[in-house]
Amino acid sequence: MSEEISPAEPARPSEPAEQSEPAEQSELAELAGRFEAERPQLRAVAYRILGSVAEAEDAVQEAWLKLSRSDVGGVRNLGAWLTTVVGRVCLDQLRSRASRREDPLPEQEGQVRLPDPVVSGLAALDPVHEILVADSVGIALMVVLETLSPAERVAFVLHDMFEVPFDGIAEVLGRTSASTRQLASRARRRVQGATPAADTDVARKREVVEAFLTASRGGDFDALLAVLDPDVVARSDGGTLVPSVLRRGAADVAAQAITFARFAADGRLVLVNGSPGVVSFADGRPLSVMSFTIHGGRITAMDILTDPTRLAALGLTA
């Protein structure tokens, strides 16, 4: 005798309803795949706007959350849509940072705030950093970007570095296209006026950095003067617990380089944002990451991150 179904038992759902959840999961998986294809570009955009690897990753993740909850069926260019989303997230982060006054502008009241360096060339390196290397920009330029207002920085990065049309940037900033164009133009003038000229021959720059490293280790003051530009500027960011330092002139910078070299038992030649630099270690722990701007075969600027908290976050090992 067959078993009868009680009237109180809920009716079975129809076949289409049973298949709806797998269909939705399939659509989400496809969307995730398209997002992953855009991730390197989005990370590069966020890093250049924020100057922080960790905050850039957070911004990209927030863009994914927004994408996963949005109907983008009518979006023709998903990459452009995601770029504007990341731009808006980064703008909010920059404004929040400015309102907290936790990140003073470089050289304001003697403070120096350096962006996170992107280091490559060490055996054990975070894959996230490796991906950024190809799309990163020099630390000297990143330092200048730190001096721009949030709106100027977003407008400059999106337009001049990623060729986003002004109409799209205007949506991000909540301004007209004309005012957005003016922001980017003002930022461009400041960047061009403050960014030092630099040599482009990587092999030659490597030779200069090696000469600096050898002279520092050997305590050779004259050799350091020979490789430093007379008007060299050295910026050091030690974080919240260590006073930041801004030094000018070859003699002052050379003396400091010799003093610091005594504490760094191991200095490694690496690439910092795609250009020859140095990571110094003591007892296997990173003490500093140094990047160099070189013009005419001499060092014109040095940017040195010594903040132990941020160095630890970079995952550098000797």
mmCIF file of C-alpha atoms in Angstrom:
data_model
loop_
_atom_site.group_PDB
_atom_site.id
_atom_site.type_symbol
_atom_site.label_atom_id
_atom_site.label_comp_id
_atom_site.label_asym_id
_atom_site.label_seq_id
_atom_site.Cartn_x
_atom_site.Cartn_y
_atom_site.Cartn_z
ATOM 1 C CA MET A 1 0.000 0.000 0.000
ATOM 2 C CA SER A 2 1.416 3.354 -1.021
ATOM 3 C CA GLU A 3 2.020 6.067 1.566
ATOM 4 C CA GLU A 4 -0.390 9.003 1.346
ATOM 5 C CA ILE A 5 0.769 12.598 1.693
ATOM 6 C CA SER A 6 -0.831 14.485 4.537
ATOM 7 C CA PRO A 7 -2.664 17.678 3.535
ATOM 8 C CA ALA A 8 -0.672 19.507 6.163
ATOM 9 C CA GLU A 9 2.611 18.669 4.431
ATOM 10 C CA PRO A 10 3.877 21.620 2.351
ATOM 11 C CA ALA A 11 3.705 21.218 -1.390
ATOM 12 C CA ARG A 12 6.917 20.418 -3.224
ATOM 13 C CA PRO A 13 8.476 23.410 -4.955
ATOM 14 C CA SER A 14 8.301 23.446 -8.721
ATOM 15 C CA GLU A 15 11.300 22.313 -10.755
ATOM 16 C CA PRO A 16 12.424 25.803 -11.847
ATOM 17 C CA ALA A 17 12.578 26.965 -8.211
ATOM 18 C CA GLU A 18 14.814 24.014 -7.354
ATOM 19 C CA GLN A 19 17.256 25.074 -10.062
ATOM 20 C CA SER A 20 17.288 28.798 -9.269
ATOM 21 C CA GLU A 21 19.909 28.600 -6.523
ATOM 22 C CA PRO A 22 22.483 26.702 -8.616
ATOM 23 C CA ALA A 23 21.851 29.163 -11.460
ATOM 24 C CA GLU A 24 22.519 32.110 -9.153
ATOM 25 C CA GLN A 25 25.693 30.465 -7.877
ATOM 26 C CA SER A 26 26.857 29.942 -11.446
ATOM 27 C CA GLU A 27 26.245 33.588 -12.306
ATOM 28 C CA LEU A 28 28.127 34.702 -9.179
ATOM 29 C CA ALA A 29 31.047 32.430 -10.031
ATOM 30 C CA GLU A 30 31.192 33.885 -13.538
ATOM 31 C CA LEU A 31 31.094 37.417 -12.094
ATOM 32 C CA ALA A 32 33.900 36.518 -9.670
ATOM 33 C CA GLY A 33 36.009 35.307 -12.576
ATOM 34 C CA ARG A 34 35.508 38.583 -14.442
ATOM 35 C CA PHE A 35 36.388 40.509 -11.295
ATOM 36 C CA GLU A 36 39.614 38.542 -10.774
ATOM 37 C CA ALA A 37 40.673 39.466 -14.303
ATOM 38 C CA GLU A 38 40.350 43.138 -13.336
ATOM 39 C CA ARG A 39 41.935 42.817 -9.870
ATOM 40 C CA PRO A 40 45.568 43.704 -10.830
ATOM 41 C CA GLN A 41 44.407 46.910 -12.537
ATOM 42 C CA LEU A 42 42.117 47.831 -9.649
ATOM 43 C CA ARG A 43 44.888 47.195 -7.130
ATOM 44 C CA ALA A 44 47.249 49.436 -9.100
ATOM 45 C CA VAL A 45 44.649 52.227 -9.187
ATOM 46 C CA ALA A 46 43.995 51.990 -5.448
ATOM 47 C CA TYR A 47 47.701 51.826 -4.547
ATOM 48 C CA ARG A 48 48.523 54.957 -6.519
ATOM 49 C CA ILE A 49 45.630 56.866 -4.978
ATOM 50 C CA LEU A 50 46.163 55.689 -1.388
ATOM 51 C CA GLY A 51 49.903 54.948 -1.212
ATOM 52 C CA SER A 52 49.160 51.961 1.014
ATOM 53 C CA VAL A 53 49.264 48.321 -0.064
ATOM 54 C CA ALA A 54 46.907 47.178 2.723
ATOM 55 C CA GLU A 55 44.389 49.984 2.170
ATOM 56 C CA ALA A 56 44.499 49.354 -1.579
ATOM 57 C CA GLU A 57 43.607 45.713 -0.998
ATOM 58 C CA ASP A 58 40.727 46.777 1.281
ATOM 59 C CA ALA A 59 39.430 49.144 -1.397
ATOM 60 C CA VAL A 60 39.511 46.408 -4.030
ATOM 61 C CA GLN A 61 37.680 44.016 -1.709
ATOM 62 C CA GLU A 62 35.009 46.630 -1.055
ATOM 63 C CA ALA A 63 34.577 46.992 -4.813
ATOM 64 C CA TRP A 64 33.952 43.240 -5.055
ATOM 65 C CA LEU A 65 31.311 43.412 -2.324
ATOM 66 C CA LYS A 66 29.544 46.203 -4.182
ATOM 67 C CA LEU A 67 29.775 44.286 -7.462
ATOM 68 C CA SER A 68 28.388 41.091 -5.936
ATOM 69 C CA ARG A 69 25.343 42.989 -4.680
ATOM 70 C CA SER A 70 24.697 45.004 -7.862
ATOM 71 C CA ASP A 71 22.852 44.283 -11.071
ATOM 72 C CA VAL A 72 25.488 44.937 -13.726
ATOM 73 C CA GLY A 73 23.676 43.231 -16.582
ATOM 74 C CA GLY A 74 23.500 46.528 -18.460
ATOM 75 C CA VAL A 75 27.117 47.527 -17.810
ATOM 76 C CA ARG A 76 29.046 47.453 -21.087
ATOM 77 C CA ASN A 77 32.540 47.962 -19.671
ATOM 78 C CA LEU A 78 32.901 46.197 -16.325
ATOM 79 C CA GLY A 79 36.523 47.278 -15.918
ATOM 80 C CA ALA A 80 35.614 50.957 -16.248
ATOM 81 C CA TRP A 81 32.672 50.503 -13.864
ATOM 82 C CA LEU A 82 34.907 48.865 -11.259
ATOM 83 C CA THR A 83 37.599 51.528 -11.674
ATOM 84 C CA THR A 84 35.118 54.270 -10.825
ATOM 85 C CA VAL A 85 33.875 52.247 -7.848
ATOM 86 C CA VAL A 86 37.434 51.852 -6.544
ATOM 87 C CA GLY A 87 38.052 55.548 -7.159
ATOM 88 C CA ARG A 88 35.018 56.462 -5.050
ATOM 89 C CA VAL A 89 36.068 54.117 -2.236
ATOM 90 C CA CYS A 90 39.590 55.550 -2.252
ATOM 91 C CA LEU A 91 38.262 59.112 -2.225
ATOM 92 C CA ASP A 92 36.253 58.319 0.907
ATOM 93 C CA GLN A 93 39.355 56.801 2.528
ATOM 94 C CA LEU A 94 41.480 59.855 1.700
ATOM 95 C CA ARG A 95 38.847 62.191 3.122
ATOM 96 C CA SER A 96 38.549 60.081 6.266
ATOM 97 C CA ARG A 97 42.325 60.081 6.632
ATOM 98 C CA ALA A 98 42.447 63.871 6.305
ATOM 99 C CA SER A 99 39.633 64.376 8.826
ATOM 100 C CA ARG A 100 41.444 62.232 11.413
ATOM 101 C CA ARG A 101 44.634 64.223 10.820
ATOM 102 C CA GLU A 102 46.603 61.026 11.283
ATOM 103 C CA ASP A 103 48.692 61.488 8.176
ATOM 104 C CA PRO A 104 50.386 64.910 8.020
ATOM 105 C CA LEU A 105 51.558 66.173 4.655
ATOM 106 C CA PRO A 106 55.212 65.579 3.835
ATOM 107 C CA GLU A 107 57.531 68.265 5.206
ATOM 108 C CA GLN A 108 54.641 69.882 7.091
ATOM 109 C CA GLU A 109 55.789 70.823 10.579
ATOM 110 C CA GLY A 110 58.902 68.696 10.048
ATOM 111 C CA GLN A 111 56.888 65.541 9.395
ATOM 112 C CA VAL A 112 57.481 63.142 6.526
ATOM 113 C CA ARG A 113 54.912 60.581 5.404
ATOM 114 C CA LEU A 114 56.181 58.071 2.859
ATOM 115 C CA PRO A 115 53.941 55.723 0.888
ATOM 116 C CA ASP A 116 54.320 51.969 1.206
ATOM 117 C CA PRO A 117 57.229 50.804 -0.962
ATOM 118 C CA VAL A 118 56.743 47.925 -3.371
ATOM 119 C CA VAL A 119 59.822 45.703 -2.973
ATOM 120 C CA SER A 120 60.938 42.914 -5.294
ATOM 121 C CA GLY A 121 64.124 40.906 -5.558
ATOM 122 C CA LEU A 122 64.051 39.049 -2.233
ATOM 123 C CA ALA A 123 63.541 35.289 -2.179
ATOM 124 C CA ALA A 124 60.439 35.316 0.022
ATOM 125 C CA LEU A 125 58.028 38.026 -1.085
ATOM 126 C CA ASP A 126 54.301 38.542 -0.802
ATOM 127 C CA PRO A 127 52.746 37.726 -4.216
ATOM 128 C CA VAL A 128 50.580 40.842 -3.870
ATOM 129 C CA HIS A 129 53.733 42.961 -3.976
ATOM 130 C CA GLU A 130 55.076 41.081 -6.986
ATOM 131 C CA ILE A 131 51.912 41.907 -8.933
ATOM 132 C CA LEU A 132 52.167 45.587 -8.022
ATOM 133 C CA VAL A 133 55.775 45.930 -9.179
ATOM 134 C CA ALA A 134 54.918 45.966 -12.855
ATOM 135 C CA ASP A 135 52.383 48.759 -12.385
ATOM 136 C CA SER A 136 54.009 50.763 -9.627
ATOM 137 C CA VAL A 137 55.437 54.264 -9.831
ATOM 138 C CA GLY A 138 58.496 55.753 -8.179
ATOM 139 C CA ILE A 139 58.424 56.625 -4.497
ATOM 140 C CA ALA A 140 59.436 60.226 -5.288
ATOM 141 C CA LEU A 141 56.284 60.677 -7.370
ATOM 142 C CA MET A 142 54.180 58.952 -4.719
ATOM 143 C CA VAL A 143 55.531 61.413 -2.133
ATOM 144 C CA VAL A 144 54.333 64.303 -4.297
ATOM 145 C CA LEU A 145 50.916 62.685 -4.681
ATOM 146 C CA GLU A 146 50.666 62.694 -0.870
ATOM 147 C CA THR A 147 50.690 66.514 -0.963
ATOM 148 C CA LEU A 148 47.610 66.762 -3.205
ATOM 149 C CA SER A 149 44.085 67.189 -1.918
ATOM 150 C CA PRO A 150 41.922 64.033 -2.065
ATOM 151 C CA ALA A 151 39.990 65.300 -5.092
ATOM 152 C CA GLU A 152 43.172 66.390 -6.910
ATOM 153 C CA ARG A 153 44.839 63.057 -6.286
ATOM 154 C CA VAL A 154 41.895 61.021 -7.533
ATOM 155 C CA ALA A 155 41.473 63.219 -10.616
ATOM 156 C CA PHE A 156 45.179 63.081 -11.488
ATOM 157 C CA VAL A 157 45.619 59.352 -10.946
ATOM 158 C CA LEU A 158 42.458 58.310 -12.775
ATOM 159 C CA HIS A 159 42.983 60.617 -15.753
ATOM 160 C CA ASP A 160 46.747 60.962 -16.201
ATOM 161 C CA MET A 161 47.733 57.441 -15.149
ATOM 162 C CA PHE A 162 44.730 55.361 -16.218
ATOM 163 C CA GLU A 163 43.111 57.506 -18.921
ATOM 164 C CA VAL A 164 39.670 57.566 -17.320
ATOM 165 C CA PRO A 165 37.506 60.179 -19.112
ATOM 166 C CA PHE A 166 36.659 63.310 -17.161
ATOM 167 C CA ASP A 167 32.941 62.489 -17.303
ATOM 168 C CA GLY A 168 33.628 59.260 -15.386
ATOM 169 C CA ILE A 169 35.853 61.035 -12.850
ATOM 170 C CA ALA A 170 33.199 63.710 -12.377
ATOM 171 C CA GLU A 171 30.808 60.978 -11.214
ATOM 172 C CA VAL A 172 33.341 59.819 -8.645
ATOM 173 C CA LEU A 173 34.004 63.325 -7.317
ATOM 174 C CA GLY A 174 30.439 64.616 -7.538
ATOM 175 C CA ARG A 175 31.586 67.566 -9.658
ATOM 176 C CA THR A 176 31.177 68.800 -13.205
ATOM 177 C CA SER A 177 33.499 67.588 -15.943
ATOM 178 C CA ALA A 178 34.891 71.110 -16.306
ATOM 179 C CA SER A 179 35.834 71.420 -12.629
ATOM 180 C CA THR A 180 37.271 67.898 -12.690
ATOM 181 C CA ARG A 181 39.453 68.868 -15.632
ATOM 182 C CA GLN A 182 40.698 71.881 -13.652
ATOM 183 C CA LEU A 183 41.533 69.672 -10.654
ATOM 184 C CA ALA A 184 43.591 67.323 -12.789
ATOM 185 C CA SER A 185 45.363 70.233 -14.473
ATOM 186 C CA ARG A 186 46.259 71.836 -11.140
ATOM 187 C CA ALA A 187 47.514 68.522 -9.800
ATOM 188 C CA ARG A 188 49.564 67.944 -12.963
ATOM 189 C CA ARG A 189 51.326 71.290 -12.575
ATOM 190 C CA ARG A 190 52.196 70.521 -8.964
ATOM 191 C CA VAL A 191 53.482 67.061 -9.822
ATOM 192 C CA GLN A 192 55.600 68.312 -12.707
ATOM 193 C CA GLY A 193 57.006 71.133 -10.601
ATOM 194 C CA ALA A 194 57.887 68.960 -7.604
ATOM 195 C CA THR A 195 58.961 65.652 -9.147
ATOM 196 C CA PRO A 196 62.741 65.624 -9.630
ATOM 197 C CA ALA A 197 64.146 64.577 -12.991
ATOM 198 C CA ALA A 198 65.540 61.061 -12.918
ATOM 199 C CA ASP A 199 67.812 58.841 -14.989
ATOM 200 C CA THR A 200 66.075 55.934 -16.693
ATOM 201 C CA ASP A 201 69.007 53.554 -17.292
ATOM 202 C CA VAL A 202 68.361 50.841 -14.687
ATOM 203 C CA ALA A 203 71.843 49.325 -15.029
ATOM 204 C CA ARG A 204 73.500 52.692 -14.445
ATOM 205 C CA LYS A 205 71.239 53.423 -11.485
ATOM 206 C CA ARG A 206 72.155 50.056 -10.011
ATOM 207 C CA GLU A 207 75.849 50.980 -10.232
ATOM 208 C CA VAL A 208 75.198 54.236 -8.375
ATOM 209 C CA VAL A 209 73.241 52.498 -5.620
ATOM 210 C CA GLU A 210 75.944 49.831 -5.280
ATOM 211 C CA ALA A 211 78.579 52.575 -4.960
ATOM 212 C CA PHE A 212 76.477 54.240 -2.243
ATOM 213 C CA LEU A 213 76.069 50.954 -0.400
ATOM 214 C CA THR A 214 79.803 50.142 -0.563
ATOM 215 C CA ALA A 215 80.817 53.617 0.618
ATOM 216 C CA SER A 216 78.309 53.529 3.492
ATOM 217 C CA ARG A 217 79.499 50.126 4.692
ATOM 218 C CA GLY A 218 83.139 51.199 4.474
ATOM 219 C CA GLY A 219 82.578 54.528 6.177
ATOM 220 C CA ASP A 220 84.098 56.278 3.144
ATOM 221 C CA PHE A 221 82.878 59.851 3.491
ATOM 222 C CA ASP A 222 84.606 61.124 0.331
ATOM 223 C CA ALA A 223 83.213 58.281 -1.776
ATOM 224 C CA LEU A 224 79.728 59.133 -0.522
ATOM 225 C CA LEU A 225 80.176 62.790 -1.437
ATOM 226 C CA ALA A 226 81.161 61.679 -4.935
ATOM 227 C CA VAL A 227 77.926 59.757 -5.444
ATOM 228 C CA LEU A 228 75.583 62.261 -3.759
ATOM 229 C CA ASP A 229 74.317 65.413 -5.438
ATOM 230 C CA PRO A 230 75.403 68.520 -3.456
ATOM 231 C CA ASP A 231 71.722 69.405 -2.900
ATOM 232 C CA VAL A 232 70.517 65.873 -2.150
ATOM 233 C CA VAL A 233 67.391 65.547 0.008
ATOM 234 C CA ALA A 234 66.870 62.563 2.303
ATOM 235 C CA ARG A 235 63.421 61.917 3.798
ATOM 236 C CA SER A 236 62.971 59.369 6.563
ATOM 237 C CA ASP A 237 59.624 58.125 7.886
ATOM 238 C CA GLY A 238 59.952 56.415 11.262
ATOM 239 C CA GLY A 239 56.258 56.138 12.065
ATOM 240 C CA THR A 240 54.353 57.553 15.017
ATOM 241 C CA LEU A 241 56.889 56.616 17.698
ATOM 242 C CA VAL A 242 60.081 57.790 15.966
ATOM 243 C CA PRO A 243 60.496 61.402 14.816
ATOM 244 C CA SER A 244 60.595 61.793 11.051
ATOM 245 C CA VAL A 245 63.729 63.323 9.591
ATOM 246 C CA LEU A 246 64.335 65.562 6.605
ATOM 247 C CA ARG A 247 68.003 66.120 5.709
ATOM 248 C CA ARG A 248 69.468 68.327 3.005
ATOM 249 C CA GLY A 249 72.947 68.522 1.534
ATOM 250 C CA ALA A 250 75.565 65.902 0.688
ATOM 251 C CA ALA A 251 77.637 66.284 3.862
ATOM 252 C CA ASP A 252 74.688 65.816 6.241
ATOM 253 C CA VAL A 253 73.248 62.891 4.263
ATOM 254 C CA ALA A 254 76.664 61.194 3.970
ATOM 255 C CA ALA A 255 77.312 61.438 7.711
ATOM 256 C CA GLN A 256 73.900 59.940 8.466
ATOM 257 C CA ALA A 257 74.427 57.123 5.945
ATOM 258 C CA ILE A 258 77.682 56.111 7.623
ATOM 259 C CA THR A 259 76.099 56.205 11.077
ATOM 260 C CA PHE A 260 73.136 54.091 10.011
ATOM 261 C CA ALA A 261 75.316 51.550 8.168
ATOM 262 C CA ARG A 262 76.938 50.625 11.483
ATOM 263 C CA PHE A 263 73.593 49.360 12.784
ATOM 264 C CA ALA A 264 72.580 47.520 9.600
ATOM 265 C CA ALA A 265 74.568 44.299 9.458
ATOM 266 C CA ASP A 266 73.070 43.320 6.111
ATOM 267 C CA GLY A 267 72.073 45.550 3.202
ATOM 268 C CA ARG A 268 70.459 43.945 0.150
ATOM 269 C CA LEU A 269 70.184 45.490 -3.293
ATOM 270 C CA VAL A 270 66.542 45.171 -4.431
ATOM 271 C CA LEU A 271 64.009 46.891 -6.627
ATOM 272 C CA VAL A 272 61.856 49.462 -4.877
ATOM 273 C CA ASN A 273 58.892 50.447 -7.044
ATOM 274 C CA GLY A 274 60.768 49.078 -10.029
ATOM 275 C CA SER A 275 64.008 51.010 -9.432
ATOM 276 C CA PRO A 276 67.233 49.922 -7.644
ATOM 277 C CA GLY A 277 67.030 50.388 -3.878
ATOM 278 C CA VAL A 278 68.258 48.856 -0.641
ATOM 279 C CA VAL A 279 66.657 46.863 2.174
ATOM 280 C CA SER A 280 68.754 46.796 5.361
ATOM 281 C CA PHE A 281 68.483 44.012 7.939
ATOM 282 C CA ALA A 282 69.781 43.353 11.442
ATOM 283 C CA ASP A 283 69.344 39.891 12.998
ATOM 284 C CA GLY A 284 67.055 38.976 10.119
ATOM 285 C CA ARG A 285 64.710 41.878 10.859
ATOM 286 C CA PRO A 286 64.207 44.681 8.297
ATOM 287 C CA LEU A 287 65.480 48.046 9.535
ATOM 288 C CA SER A 288 64.773 50.165 6.480
ATOM 289 C CA VAL A 289 63.756 50.287 2.858
ATOM 290 C CA MET A 290 65.610 52.927 0.854
ATOM 291 C CA SER A 291 64.624 54.222 -2.568
ATOM 292 C CA PHE A 292 66.732 56.581 -4.656
ATOM 293 C CA THR A 293 66.179 59.269 -7.254
ATOM 294 C CA ILE A 294 69.236 59.492 -9.491
ATOM 295 C CA HIS A 295 69.994 62.228 -12.008
ATOM 296 C CA GLY A 296 73.208 62.639 -13.954
ATOM 297 C CA GLY A 297 74.746 59.661 -12.190
ATOM 298 C CA ARG A 298 74.273 61.175 -8.721
ATOM 299 C CA ILE A 299 71.689 60.633 -6.007
ATOM 300 C CA THR A 300 69.406 63.653 -5.798
ATOM 301 C CA ALA A 301 66.830 62.242 -3.378
ATOM 302 C CA MET A 302 66.532 59.371 -0.891
ATOM 303 C CA ASP A 303 63.281 58.149 0.654
ATOM 304 C CA ILE A 304 63.768 55.881 3.662
ATOM 305 C CA LEU A 305 61.043 53.954 5.476
ATOM 306 C CA THR A 306 62.115 52.926 8.991
ATOM 307 C CA ASP A 307 58.695 52.528 10.618
ATOM 308 C CA PRO A 308 58.932 49.049 12.245
ATOM 309 C CA THR A 309 55.191 48.453 12.099
ATOM 310 C CA ARG A 310 54.916 49.147 8.390
ATOM 311 C CA LEU A 311 58.134 47.291 7.623
ATOM 312 C CA ALA A 312 56.799 44.213 9.397
ATOM 313 C CA ALA A 313 53.629 44.407 7.312
ATOM 314 C CA LEU A 314 55.688 44.207 4.109
ATOM 315 C CA GLY A 315 56.723 40.657 4.941
ATOM 316 C CA LEU A 316 60.414 41.143 4.106
ATOM 317 C CA THR A 317 62.852 38.453 5.239
ATOM 318 C CA ALA A 318 66.638 38.406 4.981
#
